[in-house]
Short mmCIF file of C-alpha atoms in Angstrom, two decimals:
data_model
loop_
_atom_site.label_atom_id
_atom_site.label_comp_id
_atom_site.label_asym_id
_atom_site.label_seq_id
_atom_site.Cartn_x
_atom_site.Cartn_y
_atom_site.Cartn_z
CA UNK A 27 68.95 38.44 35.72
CA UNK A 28 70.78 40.39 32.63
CA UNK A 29 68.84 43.07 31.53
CA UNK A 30 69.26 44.29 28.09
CA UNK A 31 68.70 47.35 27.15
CA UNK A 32 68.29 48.85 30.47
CA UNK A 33 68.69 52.15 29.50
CA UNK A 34 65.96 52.21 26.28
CA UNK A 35 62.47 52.19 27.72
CA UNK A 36 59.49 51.54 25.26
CA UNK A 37 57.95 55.27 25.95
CA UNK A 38 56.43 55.94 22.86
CA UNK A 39 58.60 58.78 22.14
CA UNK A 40 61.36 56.49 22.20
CA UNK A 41 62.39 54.20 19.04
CA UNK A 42 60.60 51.32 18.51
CA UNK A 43 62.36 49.37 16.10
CA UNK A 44 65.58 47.52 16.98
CA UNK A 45 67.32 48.35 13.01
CA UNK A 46 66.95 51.99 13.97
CA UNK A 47 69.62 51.48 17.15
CA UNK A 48 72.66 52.50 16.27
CA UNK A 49 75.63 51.00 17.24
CA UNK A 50 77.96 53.55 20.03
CA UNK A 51 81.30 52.13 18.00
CA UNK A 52 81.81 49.33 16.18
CA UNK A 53 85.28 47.89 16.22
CA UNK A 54 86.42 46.88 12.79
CA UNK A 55 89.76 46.43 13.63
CA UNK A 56 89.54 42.67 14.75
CA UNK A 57 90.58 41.59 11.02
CA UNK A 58 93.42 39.19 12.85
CA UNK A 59 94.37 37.49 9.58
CA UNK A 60 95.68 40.61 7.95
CA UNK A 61 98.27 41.43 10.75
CA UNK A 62 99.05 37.68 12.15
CA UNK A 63 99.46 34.27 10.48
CA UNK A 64 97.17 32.29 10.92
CA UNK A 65 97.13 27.99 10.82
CA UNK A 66 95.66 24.85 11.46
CA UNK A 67 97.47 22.67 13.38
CA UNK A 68 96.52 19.95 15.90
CA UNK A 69 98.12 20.15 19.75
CA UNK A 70 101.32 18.98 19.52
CA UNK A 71 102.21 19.29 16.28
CA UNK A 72 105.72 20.36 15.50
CA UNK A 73 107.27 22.97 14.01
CA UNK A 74 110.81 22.43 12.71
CA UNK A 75 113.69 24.76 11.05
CA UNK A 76 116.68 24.52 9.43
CA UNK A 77 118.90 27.30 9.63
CA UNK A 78 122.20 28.19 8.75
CA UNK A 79 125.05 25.68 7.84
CA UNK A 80 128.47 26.08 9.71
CA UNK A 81 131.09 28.61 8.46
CA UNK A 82 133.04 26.99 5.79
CA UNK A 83 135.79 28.10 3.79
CA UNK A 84 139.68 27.99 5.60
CA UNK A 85 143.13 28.92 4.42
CA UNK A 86 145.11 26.44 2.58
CA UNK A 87 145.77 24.63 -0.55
CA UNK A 88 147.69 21.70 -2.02
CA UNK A 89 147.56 18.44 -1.20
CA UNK A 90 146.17 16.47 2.03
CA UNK A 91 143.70 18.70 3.05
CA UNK A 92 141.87 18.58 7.15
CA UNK A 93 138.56 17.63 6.60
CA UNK A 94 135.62 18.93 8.94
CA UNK A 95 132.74 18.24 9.72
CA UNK A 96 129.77 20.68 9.63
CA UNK A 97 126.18 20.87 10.86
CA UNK A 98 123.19 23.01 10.00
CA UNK A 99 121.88 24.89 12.85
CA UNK A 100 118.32 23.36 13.57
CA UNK A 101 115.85 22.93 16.31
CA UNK A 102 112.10 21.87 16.90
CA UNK A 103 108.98 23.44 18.83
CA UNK A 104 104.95 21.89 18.99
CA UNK A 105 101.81 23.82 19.38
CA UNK A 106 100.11 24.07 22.77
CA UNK A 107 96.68 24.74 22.29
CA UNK A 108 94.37 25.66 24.96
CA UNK A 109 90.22 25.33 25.03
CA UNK A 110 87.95 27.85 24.94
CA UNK A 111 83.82 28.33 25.29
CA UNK A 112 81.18 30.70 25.17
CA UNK A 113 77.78 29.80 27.03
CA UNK A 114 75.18 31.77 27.23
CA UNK A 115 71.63 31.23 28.52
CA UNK A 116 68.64 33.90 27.84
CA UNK A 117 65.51 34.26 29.09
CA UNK A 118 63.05 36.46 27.04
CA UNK A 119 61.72 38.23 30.53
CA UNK A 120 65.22 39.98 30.50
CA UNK A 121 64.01 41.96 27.40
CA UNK A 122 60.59 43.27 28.99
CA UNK A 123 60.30 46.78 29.67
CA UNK A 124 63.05 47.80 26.73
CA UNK A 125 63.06 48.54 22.95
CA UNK A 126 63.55 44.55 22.71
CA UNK A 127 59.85 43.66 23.90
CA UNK A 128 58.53 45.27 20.62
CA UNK A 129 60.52 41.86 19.38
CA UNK A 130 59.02 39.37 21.28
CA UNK A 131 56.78 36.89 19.75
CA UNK A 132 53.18 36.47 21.38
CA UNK A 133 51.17 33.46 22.68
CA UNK A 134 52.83 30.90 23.75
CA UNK A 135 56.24 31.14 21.52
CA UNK A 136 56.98 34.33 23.23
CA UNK A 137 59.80 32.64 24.95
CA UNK A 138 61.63 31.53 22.04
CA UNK A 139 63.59 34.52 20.58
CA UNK A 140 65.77 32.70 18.02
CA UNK A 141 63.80 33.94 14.95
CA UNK A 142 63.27 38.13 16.37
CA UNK A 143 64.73 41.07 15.39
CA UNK A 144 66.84 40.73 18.53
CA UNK A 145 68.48 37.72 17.79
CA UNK A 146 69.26 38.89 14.24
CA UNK A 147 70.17 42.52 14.54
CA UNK A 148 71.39 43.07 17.94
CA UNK A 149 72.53 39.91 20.12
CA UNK A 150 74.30 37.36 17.04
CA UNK A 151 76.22 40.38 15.43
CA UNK A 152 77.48 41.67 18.75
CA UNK A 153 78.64 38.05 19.93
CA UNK A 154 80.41 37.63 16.63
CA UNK A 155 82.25 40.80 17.53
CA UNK A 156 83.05 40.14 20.64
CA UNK A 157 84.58 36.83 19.22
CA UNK A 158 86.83 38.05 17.20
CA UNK A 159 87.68 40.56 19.41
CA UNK A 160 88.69 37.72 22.08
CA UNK A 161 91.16 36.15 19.28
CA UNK A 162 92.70 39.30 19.09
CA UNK A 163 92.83 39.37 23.41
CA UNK A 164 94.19 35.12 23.57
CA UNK A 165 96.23 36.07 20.48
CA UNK A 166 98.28 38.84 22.04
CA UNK A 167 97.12 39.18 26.06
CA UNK A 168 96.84 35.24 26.61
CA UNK A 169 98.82 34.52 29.82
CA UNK A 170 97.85 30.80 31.17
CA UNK A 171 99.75 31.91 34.31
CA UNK A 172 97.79 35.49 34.68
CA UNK A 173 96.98 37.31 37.83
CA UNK A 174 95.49 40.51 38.70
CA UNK A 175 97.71 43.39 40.49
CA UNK A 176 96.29 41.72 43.94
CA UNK A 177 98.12 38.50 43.14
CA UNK A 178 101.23 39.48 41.80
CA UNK A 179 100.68 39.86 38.16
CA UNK A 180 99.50 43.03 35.60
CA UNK A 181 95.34 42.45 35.46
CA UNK A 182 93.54 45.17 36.62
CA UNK A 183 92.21 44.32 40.11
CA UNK A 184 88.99 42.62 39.70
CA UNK A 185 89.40 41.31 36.15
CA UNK A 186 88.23 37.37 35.61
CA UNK A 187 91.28 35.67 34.69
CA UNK A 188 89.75 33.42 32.47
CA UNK A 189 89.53 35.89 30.18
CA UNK A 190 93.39 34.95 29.33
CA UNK A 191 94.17 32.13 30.60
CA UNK A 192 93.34 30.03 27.41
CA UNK A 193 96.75 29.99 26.02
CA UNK A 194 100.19 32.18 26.00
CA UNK A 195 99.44 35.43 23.83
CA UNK A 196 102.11 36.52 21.92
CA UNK A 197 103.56 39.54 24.09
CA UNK A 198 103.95 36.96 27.07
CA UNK A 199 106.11 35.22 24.42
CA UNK A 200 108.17 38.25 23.20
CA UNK A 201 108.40 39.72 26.72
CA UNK A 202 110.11 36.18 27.88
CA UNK A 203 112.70 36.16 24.73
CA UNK A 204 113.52 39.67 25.32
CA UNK A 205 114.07 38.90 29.16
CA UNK A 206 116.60 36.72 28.04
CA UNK A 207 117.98 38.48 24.97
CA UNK A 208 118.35 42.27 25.41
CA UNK A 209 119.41 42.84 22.36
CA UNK A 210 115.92 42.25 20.67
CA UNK A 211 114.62 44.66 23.11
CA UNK A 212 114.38 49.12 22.88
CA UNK A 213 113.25 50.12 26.12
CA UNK A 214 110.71 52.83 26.48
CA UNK A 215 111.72 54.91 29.58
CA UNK A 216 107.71 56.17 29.47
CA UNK A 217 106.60 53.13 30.44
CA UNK A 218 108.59 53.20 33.58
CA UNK A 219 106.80 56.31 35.25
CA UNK A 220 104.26 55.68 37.70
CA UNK A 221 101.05 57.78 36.65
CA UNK A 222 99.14 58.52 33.42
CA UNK A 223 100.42 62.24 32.94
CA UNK A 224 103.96 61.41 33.55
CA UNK A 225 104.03 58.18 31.11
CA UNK A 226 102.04 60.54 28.48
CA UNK A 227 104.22 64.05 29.44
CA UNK A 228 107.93 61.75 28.72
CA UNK A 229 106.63 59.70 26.01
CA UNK A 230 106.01 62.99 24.49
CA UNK A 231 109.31 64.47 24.77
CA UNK A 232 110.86 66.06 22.28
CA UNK A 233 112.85 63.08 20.07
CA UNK A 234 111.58 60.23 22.53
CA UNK A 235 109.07 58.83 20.06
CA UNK A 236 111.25 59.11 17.21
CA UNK A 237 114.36 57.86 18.48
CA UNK A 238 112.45 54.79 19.50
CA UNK A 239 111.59 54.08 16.35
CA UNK A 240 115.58 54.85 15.04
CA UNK A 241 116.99 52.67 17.57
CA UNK A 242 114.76 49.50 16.87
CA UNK A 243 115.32 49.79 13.01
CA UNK A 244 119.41 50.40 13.67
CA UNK A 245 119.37 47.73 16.46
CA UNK A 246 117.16 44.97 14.67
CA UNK A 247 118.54 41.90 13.38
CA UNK A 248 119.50 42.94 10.00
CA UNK A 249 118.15 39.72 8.59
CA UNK A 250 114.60 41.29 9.85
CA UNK A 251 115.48 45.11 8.21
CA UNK A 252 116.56 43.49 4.70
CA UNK A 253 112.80 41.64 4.74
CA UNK A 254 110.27 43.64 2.45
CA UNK A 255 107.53 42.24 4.50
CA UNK A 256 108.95 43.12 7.75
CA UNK A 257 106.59 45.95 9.73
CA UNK A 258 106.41 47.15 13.19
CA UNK A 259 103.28 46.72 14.70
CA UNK A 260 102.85 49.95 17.51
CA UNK A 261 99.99 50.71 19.87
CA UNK A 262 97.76 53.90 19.02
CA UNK A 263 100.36 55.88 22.30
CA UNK A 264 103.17 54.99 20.60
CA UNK A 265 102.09 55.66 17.15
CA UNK A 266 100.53 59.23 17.85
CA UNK A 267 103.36 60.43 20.40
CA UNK A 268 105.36 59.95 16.55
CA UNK A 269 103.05 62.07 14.88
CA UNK A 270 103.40 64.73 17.42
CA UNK A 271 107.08 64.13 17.86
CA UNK A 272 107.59 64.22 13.81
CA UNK A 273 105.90 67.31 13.70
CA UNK A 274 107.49 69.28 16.16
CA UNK A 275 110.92 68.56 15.90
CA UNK A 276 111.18 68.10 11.94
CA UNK A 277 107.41 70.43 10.88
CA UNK A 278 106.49 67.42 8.82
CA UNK A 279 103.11 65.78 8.49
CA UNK A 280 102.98 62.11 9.10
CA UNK A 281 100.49 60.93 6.96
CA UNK A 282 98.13 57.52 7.85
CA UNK A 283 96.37 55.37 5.95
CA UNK A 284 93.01 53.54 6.96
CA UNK A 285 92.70 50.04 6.18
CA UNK A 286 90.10 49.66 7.89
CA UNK A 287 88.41 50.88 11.04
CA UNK A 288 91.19 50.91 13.91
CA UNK A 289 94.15 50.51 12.02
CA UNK A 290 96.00 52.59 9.99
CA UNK A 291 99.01 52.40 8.39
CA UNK A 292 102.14 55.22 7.34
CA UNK A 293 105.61 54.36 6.71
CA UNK A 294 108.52 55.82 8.10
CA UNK A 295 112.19 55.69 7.10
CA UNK A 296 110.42 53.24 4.20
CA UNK A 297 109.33 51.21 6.90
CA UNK A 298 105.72 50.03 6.89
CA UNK A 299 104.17 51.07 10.54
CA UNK A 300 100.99 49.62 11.54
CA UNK A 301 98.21 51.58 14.39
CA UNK A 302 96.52 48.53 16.46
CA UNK A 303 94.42 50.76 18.35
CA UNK A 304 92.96 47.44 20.20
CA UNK A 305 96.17 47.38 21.97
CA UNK A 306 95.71 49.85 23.78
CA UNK A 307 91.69 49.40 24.56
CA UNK A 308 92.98 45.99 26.46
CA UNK A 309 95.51 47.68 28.34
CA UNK A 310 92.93 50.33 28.91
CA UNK A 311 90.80 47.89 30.39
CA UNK A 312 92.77 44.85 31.59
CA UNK A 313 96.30 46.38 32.39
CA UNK A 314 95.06 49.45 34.54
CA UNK A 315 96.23 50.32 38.17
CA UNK A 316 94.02 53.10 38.54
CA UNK A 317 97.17 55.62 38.50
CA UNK A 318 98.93 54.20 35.42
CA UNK A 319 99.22 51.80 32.18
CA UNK A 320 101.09 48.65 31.93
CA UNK A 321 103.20 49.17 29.06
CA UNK A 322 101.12 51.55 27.19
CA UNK A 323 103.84 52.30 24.83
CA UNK A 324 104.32 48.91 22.56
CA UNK A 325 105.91 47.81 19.60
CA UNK A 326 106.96 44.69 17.06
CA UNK A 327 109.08 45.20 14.35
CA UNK A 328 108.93 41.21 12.29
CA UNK A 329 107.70 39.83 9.29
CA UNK A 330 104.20 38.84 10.28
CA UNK A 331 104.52 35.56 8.85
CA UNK A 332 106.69 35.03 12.13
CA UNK A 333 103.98 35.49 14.34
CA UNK A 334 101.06 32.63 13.97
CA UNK A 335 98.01 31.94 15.87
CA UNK A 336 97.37 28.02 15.33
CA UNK A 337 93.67 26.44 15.65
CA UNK A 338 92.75 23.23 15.03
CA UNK A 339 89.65 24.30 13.26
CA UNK A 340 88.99 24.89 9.87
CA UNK A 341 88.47 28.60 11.44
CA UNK A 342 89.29 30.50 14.14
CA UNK A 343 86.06 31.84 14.84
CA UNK A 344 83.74 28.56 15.37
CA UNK A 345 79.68 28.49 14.20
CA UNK A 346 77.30 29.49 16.85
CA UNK A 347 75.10 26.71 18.03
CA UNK A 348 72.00 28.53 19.10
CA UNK A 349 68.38 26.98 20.26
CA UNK A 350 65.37 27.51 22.28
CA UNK A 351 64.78 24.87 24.92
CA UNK A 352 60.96 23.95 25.33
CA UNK A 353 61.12 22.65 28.79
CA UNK A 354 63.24 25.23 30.46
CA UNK A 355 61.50 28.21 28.22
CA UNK A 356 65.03 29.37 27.80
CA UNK A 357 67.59 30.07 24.70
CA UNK A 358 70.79 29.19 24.23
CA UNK A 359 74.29 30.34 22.41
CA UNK A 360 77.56 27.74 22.83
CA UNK A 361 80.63 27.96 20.81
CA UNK A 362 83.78 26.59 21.39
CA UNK A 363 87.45 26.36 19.89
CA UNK A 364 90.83 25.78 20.51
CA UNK A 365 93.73 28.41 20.09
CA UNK A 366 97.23 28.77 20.74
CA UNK A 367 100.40 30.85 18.94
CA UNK A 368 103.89 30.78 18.21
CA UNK A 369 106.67 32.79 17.27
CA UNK A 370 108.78 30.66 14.48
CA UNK A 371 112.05 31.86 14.66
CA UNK A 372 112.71 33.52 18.67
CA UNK A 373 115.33 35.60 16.68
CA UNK A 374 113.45 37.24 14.12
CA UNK A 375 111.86 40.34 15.90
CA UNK A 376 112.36 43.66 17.56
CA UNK A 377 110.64 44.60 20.48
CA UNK A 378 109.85 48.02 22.36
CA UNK A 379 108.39 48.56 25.44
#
């Protein structure tokens, strides 16, 4: 059986009331709509684009012209949306002997904690974190093919594949374009070495941070460096070896600006940057060998309207259902969604890793 709060007894020098726990850190940066577009779609819905017309315009004059024909460029994708759930099941004998008995009801109700102090200021808010925080993991780590080191792929050994296997995140989608067009890809040589201090001591080298950064704004599509809205998205590595590398080699101090807690955002060569520190908590946890990172060093440089998470909800986070069963003296938490993304136009980013 789950035992919460484990680790507070109900000693009387110990708190007593559940509002006076404070949270260890709070993650604030799952705001997903402010760095990805978001829509509602339905599974299979298409998405279709016009682009350029053929090159027109030929020498020659006079009478009795050649006429051509011409096409505009144009293709079609459709939204693959995968299912996902959260059930939970509670029994109120998991909270006895911690700071959450002082919350239990007495008599016979004492089963049903939907109406406690638990319910309301510890266990909802922390499942609606975790929530958004799994958009943020199906949204950028979803993999419907993943595997952990053991099997071939880049989970940490031991890590329940489920967690990803909803739909295809948005790196597995950049990472296969780039695979195929190297020219949308800078590739950081850190990334490449095989333990923690040698991806941290090269990353750190004198220029390397900063000439990442020059060579995916010189080598970008220029259609993507001409955008105002175009920003490069960079893990919290990539974004501090900058700093550091800024500093030394040029004595300047880059200067960041919190949105909100988690991400920050500076600009560089009048390009907005933006710190997703979440990044690199997942590959922290999820993308670990034990003796080095899996791509620790990460970045996007697109408009964000080109990358879109698609539900077919009116939101991606769904209500909670949550009830107390009489019979089985138990209570009960189920949500459920469906998510999936897309990158609109394959052409219209800049990758580094």
């Amino acid at each position: 059986m789950t035992k919460f709060f484990e680790n507070i007894s109900v000693n009387p020098e110990d708190v007593t009331d559940l509002k006076e726990v404070i949270p260890l850190s709070i993650d604030q940066d799952e705001d997903f709509q402010r760095f990805t577009h978001l829509m509602k779609v339905k599974n299979g819905d298409p998405v279709a684009f016009l682009g350029d017309m053929d090159d027109v315009g030929v020498k020659g004059s006079g009478c009795d012209p050649i006429y051509n024909e011409v096409g505009i460029a144009n293709f079609q994708k459709r939204w693959d949306l995968g299912d996902w759930q959260v059930p939970i099941k509670i029994c109120y004998e998991s909270l006895k002997g911690t700071i959450a008995e002082y919350t239990l009801k007495t008599g016979t109700p004492i089963g049903d904690l939907t109406s406690t102090e638990f319910m309301t200021y510890i266990l909802r808010p922390a499942l609606e974190r975790q929530l958004k925080r799994m958009i943020w993991r199906f949204g950028w780590f979803g993999n419907t093919d993943a595997k952990d080191i053991a099997g071939g792929g880049t989970l940490s050994t031991g890590t329940k594949t489920e967690l990803f296997t909803t739909c295809d995140g948005l790196f597995k989608r950049i990472f296969k374009q780039c695979a195929s067009k190297e020219k949308q890809l800078t590739a950081i040589d850190a990334n490449r070495k095989t333990t923690y201090a040698d991806q941290k001591k090269a990353i750190l080298g004198e220029g390397v941070a900063t000439g990442i950064l020059d060579n995916m704004m010189m080598d970008a599509d220029s259609r993507i460096s001409v955008d105002s809205g175009a920003v490069i998205l960079l893990t919290k590595g990539l974004a501090d070896a900058l700093t550091y590398d800024i500093k030394k080699c040029y004595k300047n101090i880059m200067s960041w600006e919190k949105v909100f807690d988690g991400v920050d955002v500076a600009k560089y060569n009048d390009v907005t940057l933006v710190r997703v520190s979440i990044w690199d908590r997942f590959i922290m946890a999820y993308e670990n060998t034990g003796t080095k990172l899996n791509m620790p060093y990460r970045a996007v440089y697109a408009n964000i309207n080109q990358l879109q998470i698609g539900t077919d909800a009116d939101s991606l986070i769904s209500d909670l259902d949550v009830w107390f069963d009489k019979k089985e003296r138990r209570n009960y938490i189920y949500a459920t969604g469906r998510i999936g993304t897309q990158i609109l136009e394959d052409d219209m980013f800049h990758a580094a890793y």
